[in-house]
Structure formats: C-alpha cells, structure tokens
Amino acid sequence: DYAKEILEIMHGSFSEEDMLERISDYHENDIASSFEVLTRDERERLYRILDAEQLSDIFEYLDNAEIYFEELNARKKVEVLSCMEVDQAAALLKRLAKPERNMLLDLIDNESKRDIAMLESFDEDEIGSRMSMNFIEIKAGISIREAMRELVAQAAENDNISTLYVTDEQHTFCGAIDLKDLIIAREGGSLDDIIMES
C-alpha cells in the first residue's frame, strides 16, 4: 500500500532532502492517495519540500483538490496554478470561493490568465468547455524534418502528441497528422501527403 509507505516516510527521521528523494520515487497518483491518511501538518511539510510542478501533477489526481489547495500559501497556489494544465487549473479555480479565485487570477501569469479566461467563457454544456491547450501545433507547408523539429520542441510542454494539429498562418485548423504517420514518413516526402483533412 503506497499511501502507508509514504506515511512511514513522513513519520521517519529523514532530512527534507532525503524525504524528497524518497517521495519522488512514487507516482503522483500514489502521493495524491496518501493525502487522506496524512495529517494537515504532514501535508504542509510535503508542500514545502515538493516544488510547484510536482504539486501541480499531484493535484491533478486529487478528487477534492480544492480542499487540499486551500492548505497552500498564496505564493504556492499561484505557482501550482501556473504549472497545471490550463483545463485543470480552470476546473480547480471554479471550485474556489469567488474572492480567492479573483485574487489568484490577478496573480498568475498573463498567458495562463488568458487561456483560463477563454476556457471559462464557455458554458458547461458547450463543447468549448471541454477544450485542452495541451496539443502540438504544426504549421502547414513545412517539411517532414521541420515538422519533427516542431514536435520535439513542443513536446517538452505538451505531452498530448498522438495527434498533431496542422494550422495555417492565421492559426486556423486545416488538418491533423497521426504521430505514427509522421514517424514513418520519408524525410524528402511532402507533409501534405500525411495530413488528414476529413
């Protein structure tokens, strides 16, 4: 039981550096499951030793993330929100009290703020509310080699790479490429040959 193992680590007499090293061996979902058995003081110690990126990954696995999110200080909240996938951050913000939500929106970076505002502009029953900003965008008209370079460059921030979306100069969708098709495409071939337009 991973939650028990993590609890034992938290109860151990480790330095914060050793504790971080041991905790980092667990998957974010396992760490999230331990939140229920940890006391608030233990969770706060965990919040201190984990960085914002690690915490953002953990919060994405929590069913009642807003309960634990309230335990973070304001600076850490802003850092965690800035590291989260935009759709996850928007969903978490919706579950917070309006004054806190507005305060946090004022403090996060402009790009995240803009993306969250766009997602929140859709009602729950509209397809726009299900959008994700986690995708790879490839410009139409580039070579296979350039498309592979773009994939590698963008994959560091966007891990949804099974389908690549092709856009024109105005960022208008004009087709999609299956990752498998790009990988097996000949370097001298045309990108247009592997773009699905239907």
Coordinates of N, CA and C in Angstrom, one line a residue:
D1 N 0.8 -1.2 0.0 CA 0.0 0.0 0.0 C 0.9 1.2 0.0
Y2 N 0.9 2.0 -1.1 CA 1.8 3.1 -1.3 C 1.5 4.2 -0.3
A3 N 0.2 4.4 0.0 CA -0.1 5.5 1.0 C 0.5 5.3 2.3
K4 N 0.5 4.0 2.8 CA 1.2 3.6 4.0 C 2.7 3.8 4.0
E5 N 3.3 3.5 2.8 CA 4.7 3.7 2.7 C 5.1 5.1 2.8
I6 N 4.3 6.0 2.1 CA 4.5 7.4 2.1 C 4.3 8.0 3.5
L7 N 3.3 7.5 4.2 CA 3.1 7.9 5.6 C 4.3 7.5 6.5
E8 N 4.9 6.3 6.3 CA 6.1 5.9 7.0 C 7.2 6.8 6.8
I9 N 7.4 7.2 5.5 CA 8.5 8.2 5.1 C 8.3 9.5 5.9
M10 N 7.0 10.0 5.9 CA 6.7 11.2 6.6 C 7.0 11.1 8.1
H11 N 6.8 10.0 8.7 CA 7.0 9.8 10.1 C 8.4 9.5 10.4
G12 N 9.2 9.2 9.4 CA 10.7 8.9 9.6 C 11.5 10.1 10.0
S13 N 12.7 9.8 10.5 CA 13.5 11.0 10.9 C 14.5 11.3 9.8
F14 N 14.0 11.6 8.6 CA 14.8 12.0 7.5 C 14.9 13.5 7.3
S15 N 16.0 13.9 6.7 CA 16.1 15.3 6.4 C 15.1 15.6 5.3
E16 N 14.8 16.9 5.0 CA 13.9 17.2 4.0 C 14.4 16.7 2.6
E17 N 15.7 16.8 2.5 CA 16.4 16.4 1.2 C 16.2 14.9 1.0
D18 N 16.4 14.1 2.0 CA 16.2 12.6 1.9 C 14.8 12.3 1.7
M19 N 13.9 13.0 2.4 CA 12.5 12.8 2.3 C 12.0 13.0 0.9
L20 N 12.5 14.1 0.3 CA 12.1 14.5 -1.1 C 12.6 13.4 -2.0
E21 N 13.8 12.9 -1.8 CA 14.3 11.9 -2.7 C 13.5 10.6 -2.6
R22 N 13.1 10.2 -1.4 CA 12.2 9.0 -1.2 C 10.8 9.2 -1.8
I23 N 10.2 10.4 -1.5 CA 8.9 10.6 -2.0 C 8.9 10.7 -3.6
S24 N 9.9 11.2 -4.1 CA 10.0 11.4 -5.6 C 10.0 10.1 -6.3
D25 N 10.3 9.0 -5.6 CA 10.2 7.7 -6.3 C 8.8 7.2 -6.6
Y26 N 7.8 7.8 -6.0 CA 6.4 7.4 -6.1 C 5.8 8.2 -7.3
H27 N 4.8 7.6 -7.9 CA 4.0 8.2 -8.9 C 3.1 9.3 -8.2
E28 N 2.8 10.3 -9.0 CA 2.0 11.4 -8.4 C 0.6 10.9 -7.9
N29 N 0.0 9.9 -8.6 CA -1.2 9.4 -8.1 C -1.1 8.7 -6.8
D30 N 0.0 8.0 -6.5 CA 0.3 7.4 -5.3 C 0.4 8.4 -4.1
I31 N 1.1 9.5 -4.5 CA 1.3 10.6 -3.5 C -0.1 11.2 -3.2
A32 N -0.9 11.4 -4.2 CA -2.2 12.0 -4.0 C -3.1 11.1 -3.1
S33 N -3.0 9.8 -3.3 CA -3.8 8.9 -2.5 C -3.3 9.0 -1.0
S34 N -2.1 9.4 -0.7 CA -1.6 9.5 0.7 C -2.2 10.7 1.4
F35 N -2.7 11.7 0.7 CA -3.2 12.9 1.3 C -4.3 12.6 2.4
E36 N -5.1 11.6 2.1 CA -6.2 11.2 3.0 C -5.7 10.7 4.4
V37 N -4.5 10.0 4.4 CA -4.0 9.5 5.6 C -3.0 10.4 6.3
L38 N -2.5 11.4 5.6 CA -1.6 12.3 6.2 C -2.4 13.4 7.0
T39 N -1.8 13.9 8.1 CA -2.4 15.0 8.8 C -2.1 16.3 8.1
R40 N -2.8 17.3 8.4 CA -2.6 18.6 7.8 C -1.1 19.0 7.9
D41 N -0.5 18.9 9.1 CA 0.9 19.3 9.3 C 1.8 18.5 8.4
E42 N 1.5 17.2 8.3 CA 2.3 16.3 7.4 C 2.2 16.8 5.9
R43 N 1.0 17.1 5.5 CA 0.8 17.6 4.1 C 1.5 18.9 3.9
E44 N 1.4 19.8 4.9 CA 2.1 21.1 4.8 C 3.6 20.9 4.7
R45 N 4.1 19.9 5.4 CA 5.6 19.6 5.3 C 5.9 19.1 3.8
L46 N 5.0 18.3 3.3 CA 5.1 17.8 1.9 C 5.0 19.0 0.9
Y47 N 4.1 19.9 1.2 CA 4.0 21.1 0.3 C 5.3 21.9 0.3
R48 N 6.0 22.0 1.4 CA 7.2 22.7 1.5 C 8.4 22.1 0.7
I49 N 8.4 20.7 0.7 CA 9.6 20.1 0.1 C 9.4 19.8 -1.4
L50 N 8.1 19.7 -1.8 CA 7.8 19.5 -3.3 C 7.8 20.8 -4.0
D51 N 8.3 20.8 -5.2 CA 8.2 22.1 -6.0 C 6.8 22.2 -6.6
A52 N 6.5 23.4 -7.2 CA 5.2 23.7 -7.8 C 4.8 22.7 -8.9
E53 N 5.8 22.3 -9.7 CA 5.5 21.4 -10.8 C 5.1 20.0 -10.3
Q54 N 5.8 19.5 -9.3 CA 5.4 18.2 -8.7 C 4.0 18.3 -8.1
L55 N 3.8 19.4 -7.3 CA 2.5 19.6 -6.7 C 1.3 19.7 -7.7
S56 N 1.6 20.4 -8.8 CA 0.5 20.5 -9.8 C 0.2 19.2 -10.4
D57 N 1.2 18.3 -10.6 CA 0.9 16.9 -11.1 C 0.1 16.1 -10.1
I58 N 0.4 16.3 -8.8 CA -0.3 15.6 -7.7 C -1.8 16.1 -7.6
F59 N -2.0 17.4 -7.7 CA -3.3 18.0 -7.6 C -4.2 17.5 -8.7
E60 N -3.7 17.2 -9.9 CA -4.5 16.7 -11.0 C -5.1 15.3 -10.7
Y61 N -4.5 14.6 -9.7 CA -5.1 13.3 -9.3 C -6.0 13.3 -8.1
L62 N -6.1 14.5 -7.5 CA -7.0 14.6 -6.3 C -8.5 14.8 -6.7
D63 N -9.4 14.0 -6.1 CA -10.8 14.2 -6.3 C -11.3 15.5 -5.7
N64 N -10.9 15.8 -4.5 CA -11.3 17.1 -3.9 C -10.1 18.0 -3.8
A65 N -9.5 18.3 -4.9 CA -8.3 19.1 -4.9 C -8.4 20.5 -4.2
E66 N -9.6 21.1 -4.3 CA -9.8 22.4 -3.6 C -9.6 22.3 -2.1
I67 N -10.0 21.2 -1.5 CA -9.8 21.1 0.0 C -8.3 21.2 0.3
Y68 N -7.5 20.5 -0.4 CA -6.0 20.5 -0.1 C -5.4 21.8 -0.6
F69 N -5.9 22.3 -1.7 CA -5.4 23.5 -2.3 C -5.5 24.7 -1.3
E70 N -6.5 24.7 -0.5 CA -6.7 25.7 0.5 C -5.6 25.7 1.5
E71 N -4.9 24.6 1.7 CA -3.9 24.5 2.7 C -2.6 25.2 2.2
L72 N -2.4 25.5 0.9 CA -1.2 26.1 0.4 C -1.2 27.6 0.7
N73 N 0.0 28.2 0.8 CA 0.0 29.6 1.0 C -0.2 30.3 -0.4
A74 N -0.5 31.5 -0.4 CA -0.9 32.2 -1.7 C 0.2 32.1 -2.8
R75 N 1.4 32.2 -2.4 CA 2.5 32.2 -3.4 C 2.6 30.8 -4.0
K76 N 2.4 29.7 -3.2 CA 2.5 28.4 -3.7 C 1.3 28.1 -4.6
K77 N 0.1 28.6 -4.2 CA -1.1 28.5 -5.0 C -0.9 29.0 -6.4
V78 N -0.3 30.2 -6.5 CA -0.1 30.8 -7.8 C 0.9 30.0 -8.6
E79 N 2.0 29.5 -8.0 CA 3.0 28.7 -8.7 C 2.4 27.4 -9.2
V80 N 1.5 26.7 -8.3 CA 0.9 25.5 -8.7 C 0.0 25.7 -9.9
L81 N -0.9 26.7 -9.8 CA -1.8 27.0 -10.9 C -1.1 27.3 -12.2
S82 N 0.0 28.0 -12.1 CA 0.8 28.3 -13.3 C 1.4 27.0 -14.0
C83 N 1.6 26.0 -13.2 CA 2.2 24.8 -13.7 C 1.2 23.8 -14.2
M84 N -0.1 23.9 -13.8 CA -1.1 23.0 -14.1 C -1.5 23.1 -15.6
E85 N -2.1 22.0 -16.2 CA -2.7 22.1 -17.5 C -3.8 23.1 -17.3
V86 N -4.0 23.9 -18.4 CA -5.0 25.0 -18.3 C -6.4 24.6 -17.9
D87 N -6.8 23.5 -18.5 CA -8.2 23.0 -18.2 C -8.3 22.5 -16.8
Q88 N -7.2 21.9 -16.2 CA -7.2 21.5 -14.8 C -7.3 22.7 -13.9
A89 N -6.5 23.7 -14.3 CA -6.4 24.9 -13.4 C -7.8 25.6 -13.4
A90 N -8.4 25.7 -14.6 CA -9.7 26.4 -14.7 C -10.7 25.6 -13.9
A91 N -10.7 24.3 -13.9 CA -11.7 23.5 -13.2 C -11.5 23.7 -11.7
L92 N -10.2 23.7 -11.2 CA -9.9 24.0 -9.8 C -10.4 25.3 -9.4
L93 N -10.1 26.3 -10.2 CA -10.5 27.7 -9.8 C -12.0 27.8 -9.7
K94 N -12.7 27.1 -10.5 CA -14.2 27.2 -10.5 C -14.7 26.7 -9.1
R95 N -14.0 25.8 -8.5 CA -14.4 25.3 -7.2 C -14.0 26.1 -6.0
L96 N -13.3 27.2 -6.2 CA -12.9 28.1 -5.1 C -13.9 29.2 -4.9
A97 N -13.9 29.8 -3.8 CA -14.7 31.0 -3.5 C -14.3 32.1 -4.4
K98 N -15.3 32.9 -4.8 CA -15.1 33.9 -5.9 C -14.0 34.9 -5.5
P99 N -13.9 35.4 -4.2 CA -12.8 36.4 -3.9 C -11.4 35.8 -4.0
E100 N -11.3 34.5 -3.6 CA -10.0 33.9 -3.8 C -9.7 33.6 -5.2
R101 N -10.7 33.2 -6.0 CA -10.5 32.9 -7.4 C -10.0 34.2 -8.1
N102 N -10.6 35.3 -7.8 CA -10.3 36.6 -8.4 C -8.9 37.0 -8.0
M103 N -8.5 36.8 -6.8 CA -7.2 37.2 -6.3 C -6.1 36.4 -7.0
L104 N -6.3 35.1 -7.1 CA -5.4 34.2 -7.8 C -5.2 34.5 -9.3
L105 N -6.4 34.8 -9.9 CA -6.3 35.1 -11.3 C -5.5 36.4 -11.6
D106 N -5.6 37.4 -10.6 CA -4.8 38.6 -10.7 C -3.3 38.3 -10.6
L107 N -2.9 37.2 -9.9 CA -1.5 37.0 -9.6 C -0.8 36.1 -10.6
I108 N -1.6 35.2 -11.3 CA -1.0 34.3 -12.3 C -0.5 35.0 -13.5
D109 N 0.4 34.4 -14.3 CA 1.0 35.0 -15.5 C -0.1 35.2 -16.5
N110 N 0.2 36.2 -17.4 CA -0.8 36.7 -18.4 C -1.3 35.6 -19.3
E111 N -0.3 34.7 -19.8 CA -0.7 33.7 -20.7 C -1.7 32.7 -20.1
S112 N -1.4 32.2 -18.9 CA -2.3 31.3 -18.2 C -3.6 32.0 -17.9
K113 N -3.6 33.3 -17.5 CA -4.8 34.0 -17.3 C -5.7 34.1 -18.5
R114 N -5.1 34.4 -19.7 CA -5.8 34.5 -20.9 C -6.4 33.1 -21.3
D115 N -5.6 32.0 -21.2 CA -6.1 30.7 -21.5 C -7.3 30.3 -20.6
I116 N -7.1 30.5 -19.3 CA -8.2 30.2 -18.4 C -9.5 31.0 -18.7
A117 N -9.3 32.3 -19.0 CA -10.5 33.1 -19.3 C -11.2 32.6 -20.5
M118 N -10.4 32.1 -21.5 CA -11.0 31.6 -22.7 C -11.8 30.3 -22.4
L119 N -11.2 29.4 -21.6 CA -12.0 28.2 -21.3 C -13.2 28.5 -20.5
E120 N -13.1 29.5 -19.5 CA -14.2 29.8 -18.7 C -15.4 30.6 -19.4
S121 N -15.1 31.0 -20.6 CA -16.1 31.8 -21.4 C -17.2 30.9 -22.0
F122 N -17.0 29.5 -21.9 CA -17.9 28.6 -22.4 C -18.8 28.0 -21.2
D123 N -20.1 27.8 -21.5 CA -20.9 27.2 -20.5 C -20.6 25.7 -20.5
E124 N -20.9 25.0 -19.4 CA -20.6 23.6 -19.2 C -21.1 22.7 -20.3
D125 N -22.3 23.1 -20.9 CA -22.9 22.2 -21.9 C -22.4 22.6 -23.3
E126 N -21.4 23.5 -23.4 CA -20.8 23.8 -24.7 C -19.5 23.0 -24.9
I127 N -19.2 22.6 -26.1 CA -18.0 21.8 -26.4 C -16.7 22.6 -26.0
G128 N -16.8 23.9 -26.1 CA -15.6 24.7 -25.8 C -15.1 24.5 -24.3
S129 N -16.0 24.1 -23.4 CA -15.7 23.9 -22.0 C -14.8 22.7 -21.9
R130 N -14.8 21.8 -22.9 CA -14.0 20.5 -22.8 C -12.6 20.7 -23.5
M131 N -12.3 21.9 -24.0 CA -11.1 22.1 -24.7 C -9.9 21.9 -23.8
S132 N -8.8 21.6 -24.5 CA -7.5 21.5 -23.8 C -6.5 22.3 -24.6
M133 N -5.5 22.9 -23.9 CA -4.5 23.7 -24.5 C -3.2 22.8 -24.7
N134 N -3.4 21.5 -24.4 CA -2.3 20.5 -24.4 C -2.3 19.8 -25.8
F135 N -1.7 20.5 -26.8 CA -1.6 19.9 -28.1 C -0.4 20.4 -28.8
I136 N 0.0 19.7 -29.9 CA 1.1 20.1 -30.7 C 0.6 20.8 -32.0
E137 N 1.0 22.0 -32.3 CA 0.6 22.7 -33.5 C 1.7 22.7 -34.5
I138 N 1.4 22.3 -35.7 CA 2.4 22.2 -36.8 C 1.9 23.2 -37.9
K139 N 2.8 24.0 -38.4 CA 2.4 25.0 -39.5 C 2.3 24.2 -40.8
A140 N 1.3 24.5 -41.6 CA 1.1 23.9 -42.9 C 2.3 24.4 -43.8
G141 N 2.7 23.6 -44.7 CA 3.7 24.0 -45.7 C 5.1 23.7 -45.3
I142 N 5.4 23.2 -44.1 CA 6.8 22.9 -43.7 C 7.1 21.5 -44.2
S143 N 8.4 21.2 -44.1 CA 8.9 19.9 -44.5 C 8.7 18.9 -43.3
I144 N 8.9 17.6 -43.7 CA 8.8 16.5 -42.7 C 9.8 16.7 -41.6
R145 N 11.0 17.1 -42.0 CA 12.1 17.3 -41.0 C 11.7 18.5 -40.0
E146 N 11.2 19.6 -40.6 CA 10.8 20.7 -39.8 C 9.6 20.4 -38.9
A147 N 8.7 19.5 -39.3 CA 7.6 19.1 -38.5 C 8.1 18.2 -37.3
M148 N 9.1 17.4 -37.6 CA 9.7 16.6 -36.5 C 10.4 17.5 -35.5
R149 N 11.1 18.6 -36.0 CA 11.7 19.5 -35.1 C 10.7 20.2 -34.2
E150 N 9.6 20.6 -34.8 CA 8.5 21.3 -34.1 C 7.9 20.4 -33.0
L151 N 7.7 19.1 -33.4 CA 7.2 18.1 -32.4 C 8.1 18.0 -31.2
V152 N 9.4 17.9 -31.5 CA 10.3 17.7 -30.4 C 10.4 19.0 -29.5
A153 N 10.3 20.2 -30.1 CA 10.4 21.4 -29.4 C 9.2 21.6 -28.5
Q154 N 8.0 21.3 -29.0 CA 6.7 21.5 -28.3 C 6.4 20.4 -27.3
A155 N 7.0 19.2 -27.5 CA 6.7 18.0 -26.6 C 7.1 18.3 -25.2
A156 N 8.1 19.2 -25.0 CA 8.5 19.4 -23.6 C 7.4 20.0 -22.8
E157 N 6.5 20.8 -23.4 CA 5.4 21.4 -22.7 C 4.1 20.8 -22.9
N158 N 3.9 20.1 -24.0 CA 2.6 19.5 -24.4 C 2.9 18.0 -24.6
D159 N 2.3 17.2 -23.7 CA 2.5 15.7 -23.8 C 1.4 15.0 -24.6
N160 N 0.4 15.7 -25.1 CA -0.6 15.1 -25.9 C -0.1 15.1 -27.3
I161 N 0.6 14.0 -27.7 CA 1.3 14.0 -29.0 C 0.8 13.0 -30.0
S162 N -0.2 12.2 -29.6 CA -0.7 11.2 -30.6 C -1.2 11.7 -31.9
T163 N -1.8 12.9 -31.8 CA -2.3 13.6 -33.0 C -1.7 15.0 -33.0
L164 N -1.1 15.4 -34.1 CA -0.6 16.8 -34.3 C -1.5 17.6 -35.2
Y165 N -1.8 18.8 -34.8 CA -2.8 19.6 -35.5 C -2.1 20.6 -36.4
V166 N -2.5 20.6 -37.6 CA -1.9 21.5 -38.7 C -2.7 22.8 -38.8
T167 N -2.0 23.9 -38.8 CA -2.7 25.2 -38.9 C -2.1 26.0 -40.0
D168 N -2.8 27.0 -40.5 CA -2.3 27.9 -41.5 C -1.7 29.2 -40.8
E169 N -1.3 30.2 -41.5 CA -0.7 31.4 -40.9 C -1.6 32.1 -39.9
Q170 N -2.9 32.0 -40.1 CA -3.8 32.6 -39.1 C -4.2 31.7 -37.9
H171 N -3.5 30.6 -37.8 CA -3.7 29.6 -36.8 C -5.1 28.9 -36.9
T172 N -5.6 28.9 -38.2 CA -6.9 28.2 -38.5 C -6.6 26.7 -38.7
F173 N -7.3 25.8 -38.1 CA -7.1 24.4 -38.3 C -7.3 24.0 -39.7
C174 N -6.4 23.2 -40.3 CA -6.5 22.8 -41.7 C -6.2 21.3 -41.8
G175 N -6.1 20.6 -40.7 CA -5.9 19.1 -40.8 C -5.1 18.6 -39.6
A176 N -5.0 17.3 -39.6 CA -4.3 16.6 -38.5 C -3.3 15.5 -39.0
I177 N -2.3 15.3 -38.2 CA -1.3 14.2 -38.6 C -1.3 13.2 -37.4
D178 N -1.4 12.0 -37.8 CA -1.2 10.9 -36.8 C 0.3 10.8 -36.5
L179 N 0.7 10.8 -35.2 CA 2.1 10.7 -34.9 C 2.8 9.6 -35.6
K180 N 2.2 8.4 -35.7 CA 2.8 7.3 -36.3 C 3.1 7.6 -37.8
D181 N 2.2 8.3 -38.5 CA 2.5 8.6 -39.9 C 3.6 9.6 -40.0
L182 N 3.8 10.5 -39.1 CA 5.0 11.4 -39.2 C 6.3 10.7 -38.9
I183 N 6.2 9.7 -38.0 CA 7.5 9.0 -37.7 C 7.9 8.1 -38.8
I184 N 7.0 7.5 -39.6 CA 7.4 6.6 -40.7 C 7.5 7.4 -42.0
A185 N 7.2 8.7 -42.0 CA 7.2 9.4 -43.3 C 8.7 9.6 -43.7
R186 N 8.9 9.5 -45.0 CA 10.3 9.7 -45.6 C 10.6 11.2 -45.5
E187 N 11.9 11.5 -45.1 CA 12.3 12.8 -44.9 C 12.1 13.7 -46.1
G188 N 12.3 13.2 -47.3 CA 12.1 14.1 -48.5 C 10.6 14.2 -49.0
G189 N 9.7 13.4 -48.3 CA 8.3 13.4 -48.7 C 7.6 14.7 -48.3
S190 N 6.4 14.8 -48.8 CA 5.6 16.1 -48.5 C 4.8 15.9 -47.3
L191 N 4.7 16.9 -46.5 CA 3.9 16.9 -45.3 C 2.4 16.8 -45.7
D192 N 2.1 17.4 -46.8 CA 0.7 17.3 -47.3 C 0.2 15.9 -47.5
D193 N 1.1 15.0 -47.8 CA 0.7 13.6 -48.1 C 0.2 12.9 -46.8
I194 N 0.6 13.3 -45.6 CA 0.2 12.6 -44.4 C -0.8 13.4 -43.6
I195 N -1.3 14.6 -44.1 CA -2.3 15.4 -43.4 C -3.6 14.8 -43.7
M196 N -4.4 14.5 -42.6 CA -5.8 14.1 -42.7 C -6.7 15.3 -42.7
E197 N -7.5 15.5 -43.7 CA -8.3 16.7 -43.8 C -9.8 16.4 -43.6
S198 N -10.2 15.1 -43.6 CA -11.6 14.8 -43.4 C -12.0 14.9 -41.9

